[in-house]
Each structure stands twice: as structure tokens, then as C-alpha cells.
Short mmCIF file of C-alpha atoms in Angstrom, two decimals:
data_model
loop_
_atom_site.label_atom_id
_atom_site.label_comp_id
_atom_site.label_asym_id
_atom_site.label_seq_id
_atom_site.Cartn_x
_atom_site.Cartn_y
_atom_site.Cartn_z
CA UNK A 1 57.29 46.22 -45.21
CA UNK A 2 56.10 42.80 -45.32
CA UNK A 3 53.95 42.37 -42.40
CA UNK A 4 54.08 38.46 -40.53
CA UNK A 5 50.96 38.09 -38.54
CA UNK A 6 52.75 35.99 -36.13
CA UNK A 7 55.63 38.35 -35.35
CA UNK A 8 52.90 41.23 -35.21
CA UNK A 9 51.36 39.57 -32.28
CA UNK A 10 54.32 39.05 -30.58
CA UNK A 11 55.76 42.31 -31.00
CA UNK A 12 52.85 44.47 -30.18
CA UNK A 13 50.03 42.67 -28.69
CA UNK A 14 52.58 41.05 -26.05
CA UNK A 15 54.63 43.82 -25.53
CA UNK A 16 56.08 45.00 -22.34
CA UNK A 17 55.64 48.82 -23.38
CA UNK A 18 53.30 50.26 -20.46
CA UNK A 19 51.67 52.85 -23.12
CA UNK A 20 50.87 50.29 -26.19
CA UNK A 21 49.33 47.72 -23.34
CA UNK A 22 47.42 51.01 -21.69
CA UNK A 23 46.46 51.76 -25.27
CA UNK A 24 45.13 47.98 -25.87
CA UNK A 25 43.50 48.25 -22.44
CA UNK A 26 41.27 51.09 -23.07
CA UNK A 27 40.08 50.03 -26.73
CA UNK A 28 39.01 46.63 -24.54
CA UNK A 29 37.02 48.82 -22.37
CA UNK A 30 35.56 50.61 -25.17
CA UNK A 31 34.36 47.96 -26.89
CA UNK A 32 32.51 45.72 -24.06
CA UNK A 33 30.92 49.15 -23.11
CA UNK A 34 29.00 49.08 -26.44
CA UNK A 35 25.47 49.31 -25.61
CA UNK A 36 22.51 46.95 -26.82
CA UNK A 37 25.03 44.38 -28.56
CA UNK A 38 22.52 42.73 -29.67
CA UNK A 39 20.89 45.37 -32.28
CA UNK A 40 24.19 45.74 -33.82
CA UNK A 41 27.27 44.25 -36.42
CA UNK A 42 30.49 45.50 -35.95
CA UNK A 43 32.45 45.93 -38.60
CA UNK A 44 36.66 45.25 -37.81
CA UNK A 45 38.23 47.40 -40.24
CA UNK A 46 41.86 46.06 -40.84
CA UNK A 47 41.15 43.23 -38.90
CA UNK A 48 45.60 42.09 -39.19
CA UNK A 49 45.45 38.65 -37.51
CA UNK A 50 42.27 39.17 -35.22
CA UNK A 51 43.36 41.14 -32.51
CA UNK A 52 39.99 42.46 -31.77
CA UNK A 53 38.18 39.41 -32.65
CA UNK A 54 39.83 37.85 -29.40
CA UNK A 55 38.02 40.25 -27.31
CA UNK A 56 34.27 40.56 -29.58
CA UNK A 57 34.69 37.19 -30.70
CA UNK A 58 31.07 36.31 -28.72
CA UNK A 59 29.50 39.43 -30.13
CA UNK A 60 26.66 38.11 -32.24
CA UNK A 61 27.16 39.82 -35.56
CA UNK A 62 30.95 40.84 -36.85
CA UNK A 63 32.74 41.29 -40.38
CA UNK A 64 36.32 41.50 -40.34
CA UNK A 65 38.02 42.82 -43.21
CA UNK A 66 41.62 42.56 -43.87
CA UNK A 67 44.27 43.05 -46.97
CA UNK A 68 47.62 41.66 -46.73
CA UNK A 69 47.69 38.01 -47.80
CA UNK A 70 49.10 36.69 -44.58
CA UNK A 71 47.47 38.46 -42.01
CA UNK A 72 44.28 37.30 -43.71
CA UNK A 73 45.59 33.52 -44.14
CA UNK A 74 46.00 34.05 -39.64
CA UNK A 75 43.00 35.36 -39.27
CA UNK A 76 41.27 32.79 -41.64
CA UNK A 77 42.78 29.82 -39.50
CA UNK A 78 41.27 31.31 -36.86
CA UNK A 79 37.78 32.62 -36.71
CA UNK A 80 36.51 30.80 -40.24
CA UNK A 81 34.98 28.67 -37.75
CA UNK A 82 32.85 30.80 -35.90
CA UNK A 83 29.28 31.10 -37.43
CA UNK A 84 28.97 34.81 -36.08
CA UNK A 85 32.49 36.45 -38.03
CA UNK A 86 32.20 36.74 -41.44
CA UNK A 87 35.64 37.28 -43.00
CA UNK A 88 36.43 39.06 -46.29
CA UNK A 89 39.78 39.36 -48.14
CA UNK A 90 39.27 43.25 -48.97
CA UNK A 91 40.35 46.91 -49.41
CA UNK A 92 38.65 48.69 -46.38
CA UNK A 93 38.99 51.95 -48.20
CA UNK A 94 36.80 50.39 -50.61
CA UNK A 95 33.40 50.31 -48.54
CA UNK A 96 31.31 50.96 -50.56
CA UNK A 97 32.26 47.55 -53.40
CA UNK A 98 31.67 45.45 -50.21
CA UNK A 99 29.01 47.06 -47.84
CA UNK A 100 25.92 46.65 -49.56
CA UNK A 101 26.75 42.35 -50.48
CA UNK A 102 26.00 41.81 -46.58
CA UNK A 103 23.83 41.43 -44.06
CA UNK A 104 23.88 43.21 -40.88
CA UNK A 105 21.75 45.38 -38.65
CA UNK A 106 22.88 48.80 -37.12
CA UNK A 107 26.79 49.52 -38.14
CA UNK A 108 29.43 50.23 -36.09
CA UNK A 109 32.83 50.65 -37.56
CA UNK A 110 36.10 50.05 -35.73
CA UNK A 111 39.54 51.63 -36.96
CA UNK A 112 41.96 50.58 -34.06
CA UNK A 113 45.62 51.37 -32.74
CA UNK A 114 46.03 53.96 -35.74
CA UNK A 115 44.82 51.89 -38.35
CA UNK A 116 43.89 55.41 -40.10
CA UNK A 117 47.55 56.29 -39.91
CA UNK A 118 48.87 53.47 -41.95
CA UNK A 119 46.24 52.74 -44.30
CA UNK A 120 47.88 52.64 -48.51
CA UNK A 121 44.86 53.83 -50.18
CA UNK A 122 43.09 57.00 -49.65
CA UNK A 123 41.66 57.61 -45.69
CA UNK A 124 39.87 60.96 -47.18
CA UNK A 125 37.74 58.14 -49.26
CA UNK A 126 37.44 55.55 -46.27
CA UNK A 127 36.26 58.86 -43.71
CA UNK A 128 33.51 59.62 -46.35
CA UNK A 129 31.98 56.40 -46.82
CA UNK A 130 31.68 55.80 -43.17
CA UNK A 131 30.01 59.08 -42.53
CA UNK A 132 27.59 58.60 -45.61
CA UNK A 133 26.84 55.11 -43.92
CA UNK A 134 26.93 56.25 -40.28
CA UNK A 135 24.29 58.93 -41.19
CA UNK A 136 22.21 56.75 -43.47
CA UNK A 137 22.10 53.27 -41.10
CA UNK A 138 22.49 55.02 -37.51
CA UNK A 139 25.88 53.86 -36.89
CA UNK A 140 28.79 54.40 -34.62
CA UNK A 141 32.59 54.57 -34.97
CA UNK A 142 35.27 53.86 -32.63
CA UNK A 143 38.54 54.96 -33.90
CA UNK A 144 41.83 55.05 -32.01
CA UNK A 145 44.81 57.56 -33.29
CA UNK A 146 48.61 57.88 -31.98
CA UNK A 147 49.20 61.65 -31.30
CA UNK A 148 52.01 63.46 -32.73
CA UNK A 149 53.29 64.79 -29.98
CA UNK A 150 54.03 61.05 -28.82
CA UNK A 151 56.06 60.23 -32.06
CA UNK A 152 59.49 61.81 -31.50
CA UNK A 153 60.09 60.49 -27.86
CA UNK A 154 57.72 56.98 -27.39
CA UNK A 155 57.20 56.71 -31.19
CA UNK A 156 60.91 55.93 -31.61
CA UNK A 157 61.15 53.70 -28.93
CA UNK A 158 58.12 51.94 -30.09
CA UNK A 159 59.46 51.62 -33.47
CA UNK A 160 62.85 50.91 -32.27
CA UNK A 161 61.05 47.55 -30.48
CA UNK A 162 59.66 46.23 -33.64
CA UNK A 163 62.47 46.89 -35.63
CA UNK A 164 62.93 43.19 -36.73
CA UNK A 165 59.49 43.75 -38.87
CA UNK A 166 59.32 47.58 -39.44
CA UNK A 167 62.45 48.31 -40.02
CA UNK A 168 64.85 51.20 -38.72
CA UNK A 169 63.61 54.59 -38.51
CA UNK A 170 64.77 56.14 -42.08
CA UNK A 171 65.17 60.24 -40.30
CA UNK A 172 65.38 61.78 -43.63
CA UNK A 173 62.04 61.09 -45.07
CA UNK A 174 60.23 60.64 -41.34
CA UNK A 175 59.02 64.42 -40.42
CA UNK A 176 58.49 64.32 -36.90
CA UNK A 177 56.84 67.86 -36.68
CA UNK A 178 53.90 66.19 -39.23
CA UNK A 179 53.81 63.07 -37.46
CA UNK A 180 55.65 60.79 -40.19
CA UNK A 181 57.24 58.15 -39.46
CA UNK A 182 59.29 56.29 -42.23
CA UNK A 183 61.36 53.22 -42.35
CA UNK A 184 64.37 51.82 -44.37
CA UNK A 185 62.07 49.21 -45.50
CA UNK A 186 59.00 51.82 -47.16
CA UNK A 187 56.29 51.42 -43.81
CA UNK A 188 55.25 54.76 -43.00
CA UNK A 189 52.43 55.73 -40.23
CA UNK A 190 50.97 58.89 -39.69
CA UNK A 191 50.44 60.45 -36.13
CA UNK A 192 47.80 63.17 -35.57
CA UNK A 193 48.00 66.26 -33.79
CA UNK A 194 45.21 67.73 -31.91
CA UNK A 195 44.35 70.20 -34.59
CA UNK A 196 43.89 66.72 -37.45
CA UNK A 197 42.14 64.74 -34.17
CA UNK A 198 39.36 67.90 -34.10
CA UNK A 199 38.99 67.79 -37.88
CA UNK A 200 37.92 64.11 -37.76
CA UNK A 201 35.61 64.50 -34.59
CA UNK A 202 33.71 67.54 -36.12
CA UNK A 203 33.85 66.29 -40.27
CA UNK A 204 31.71 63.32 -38.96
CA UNK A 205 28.84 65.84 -37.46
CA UNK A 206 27.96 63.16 -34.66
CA UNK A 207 28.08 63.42 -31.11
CA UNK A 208 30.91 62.25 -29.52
CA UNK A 209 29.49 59.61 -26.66
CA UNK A 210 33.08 59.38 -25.16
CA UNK A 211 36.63 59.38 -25.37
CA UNK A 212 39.87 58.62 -23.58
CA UNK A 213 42.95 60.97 -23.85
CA UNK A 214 46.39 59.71 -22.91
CA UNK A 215 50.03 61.81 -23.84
CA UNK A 216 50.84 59.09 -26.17
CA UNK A 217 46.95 58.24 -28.01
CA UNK A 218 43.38 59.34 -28.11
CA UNK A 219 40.33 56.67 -28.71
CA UNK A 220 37.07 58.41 -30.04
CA UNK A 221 33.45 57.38 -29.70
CA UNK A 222 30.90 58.77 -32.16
CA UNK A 223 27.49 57.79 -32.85
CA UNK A 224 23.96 58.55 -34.57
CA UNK A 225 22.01 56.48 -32.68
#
């Protein structure tokens, strides 16, 4: 799948599906309900086009880290600008080559609208580096999943609306009952069940400081501070 950034943000971010805007709404919410700003640098983990940054764009301290060539080119147009966003052209399963080049105060990661489900490289390897950091700096994490049992009924309509870029849903490699989703172009996605959700709440060994549960996603707030 060869992602536009463009036709991402017209497909998803301006959507007329009540869940994905409910879903945007409450990762808004989370976000300007972050506490003491100020002390902190958030840290946009497959940043696509800027999404996020439209909503923490006046946040004073923010890295946004993105992959694919022309997301990256969008979101380079524009936030290179802003003397508070530093942008870097990166891997984010590969924290750890990038982390210690910059400077920033207390961490807190974001991994939004089930980035974690469609990440290439290894998530097992992206999980452990933010817990070794989270634990080490007194971070936080917000991440935001799409739950399994969602994937079968909305996931297919979803899909089915940004067809023109994902491609059609290919139903002998997608298992439903393991929350895979596969295309006839290659994209695949991963939706967790509650059993997987659990497993990532208690393998970070933080509090959870909130979360928001809908039939279709979950959003997860975890912190050492």
C-alpha cells in the first residue's frame, strides 16, 4: 500500500463515520488534558501528515517522527516552520538510534488511531524501549488501539470507505477472529482483543491515569510520574 498523505486526510480525518470522528474526538480530549505541559516533550510516534500536530501544535516541546517518504514530505511542508516541532525522517521502532541525539525534558509518547496495529517492524521492540524509557525518564504513554471485536462489522465498512488507498479487503489472508485485516494491495492492521489490550496495560507496570472504552476502540493513559 502506498500511502498519499493527502488522500489520508481526506479519507479518515474528514470522514463522515460517527465512530472514527468519536475516536478522533476523544484522543483530542486526551491530549489537552495532559497535565503541567510545560515540564514535558511529546513525542508523535508515526506522526503520517501531522494529524496530531494540528491539535499540540502550541505545545512547547514536540518531535514527530514519521517513515514513509510522502507522509514525511506533508508533514515537512507543514510544521518545518514551527521552532517548537522538531521533525525526523525515522523508524519509530528504532528508539533507541534516535532518542538519546535530542533534547527534551519529561517524555511522553503518543501511538494514535492503532498506530501499534500497522507498524512493519517489530512492536515487541518499540513496547520495550518505551517502557525502558518511561521507567528511566518518568514518562507517560497515550496509546489508542481498534478492538477486535469491531473489525468484522465497522472494520469492513471502515475499510470498505478507504478503499481507493487501502485496497479491498483480501478475506483469505484477513483472520477476523485474530483481528487481521489484509488487503489486495499487502496493508494489513492488527485489531486487539481485550485479552492483547490487558497484556499491554500490565507489561508496562505503570498506573493507568485513565482511559476511554468505546465498542469499536480503547485509548489508554499510563504514566510514571
Amino acid at each position: 500500500m502506498k500511502f498519499d498523505a493527502l488522500k489520508y486526510e481526506k479519507l479518515l480525518e474528514y470522514s463522515n463515520d460517527i465512530f472514527l470522528q468519536k475516536h478522533m474526538q476523544k484522543e483530542k480530549e486526551f491530549l489537552l488534558n495532559l497535565a503541567n505541559i510545560n515540564d514535558k516533550t511529546i513525542f508523535d510516534l508515526g506522526a503520517g501528515y501531522g494529524r496530531i500536530l494540528k491539535i499540540i501544535k502550541d505545545f512547547p516541546s514536540i518531535i514527530a517522527i514519521e517513515l514513509l517518504p510522502n507522509m514525511f514530505e506533508e508533514l515537512n511542508n507543514r510544521y518545518n516552520n514551527f521552532s517548537n516541532i522538531k521533525l525526523l525522517n525515522s523508524d519509530i521502532t528504532k528508539i533507541n538510534d534516535w532518542y538519546s541525539k535530542v533534547n527534551m525534558t519529561t517524555p511522553v509518547f503518543l501511538i494514535m488511531q492503532n498506530t501499534l496495529g500497522t507498524i512493519m517492524g517489530s512492536t515487541d521492540i518499540l513496547l520495550e524501549s518505551i517502557k525502558n524509557i518511561i521507567h528511566q525518564d518518568k514518562g507517560e504513554i497515550i496509546i489508542s488501539l481498534f478492538r477486535q471485536k469491531a473489525l468484522s462489522k465497522w472494520g469492513l465498512i471502515f475499510y470498505e470507505s478507504i478503499q481507493e488507498m487501502a485496497g479491498k479487503v483480501d478475506f483469505d489472508k484477513s483472520i477476523f477472529e485474530e483481528g487481521i485485516f489484509v488487503s489486495n494491495t499487502g496493508y494489513k492492521s492488527k485489531w486487539f482483543n481485550d485479552n492483547e489490550i490487558k497484556k499491554i496495560i500490565e507489561y508496562f507496570e505503570l498506573p493507568l491515569v485513565n482511559e476511554y472504552w468505546d465498542e469499536t476502540f480503547c485509548i489508554l493513559h499510563l504514566s510514571n510520574l
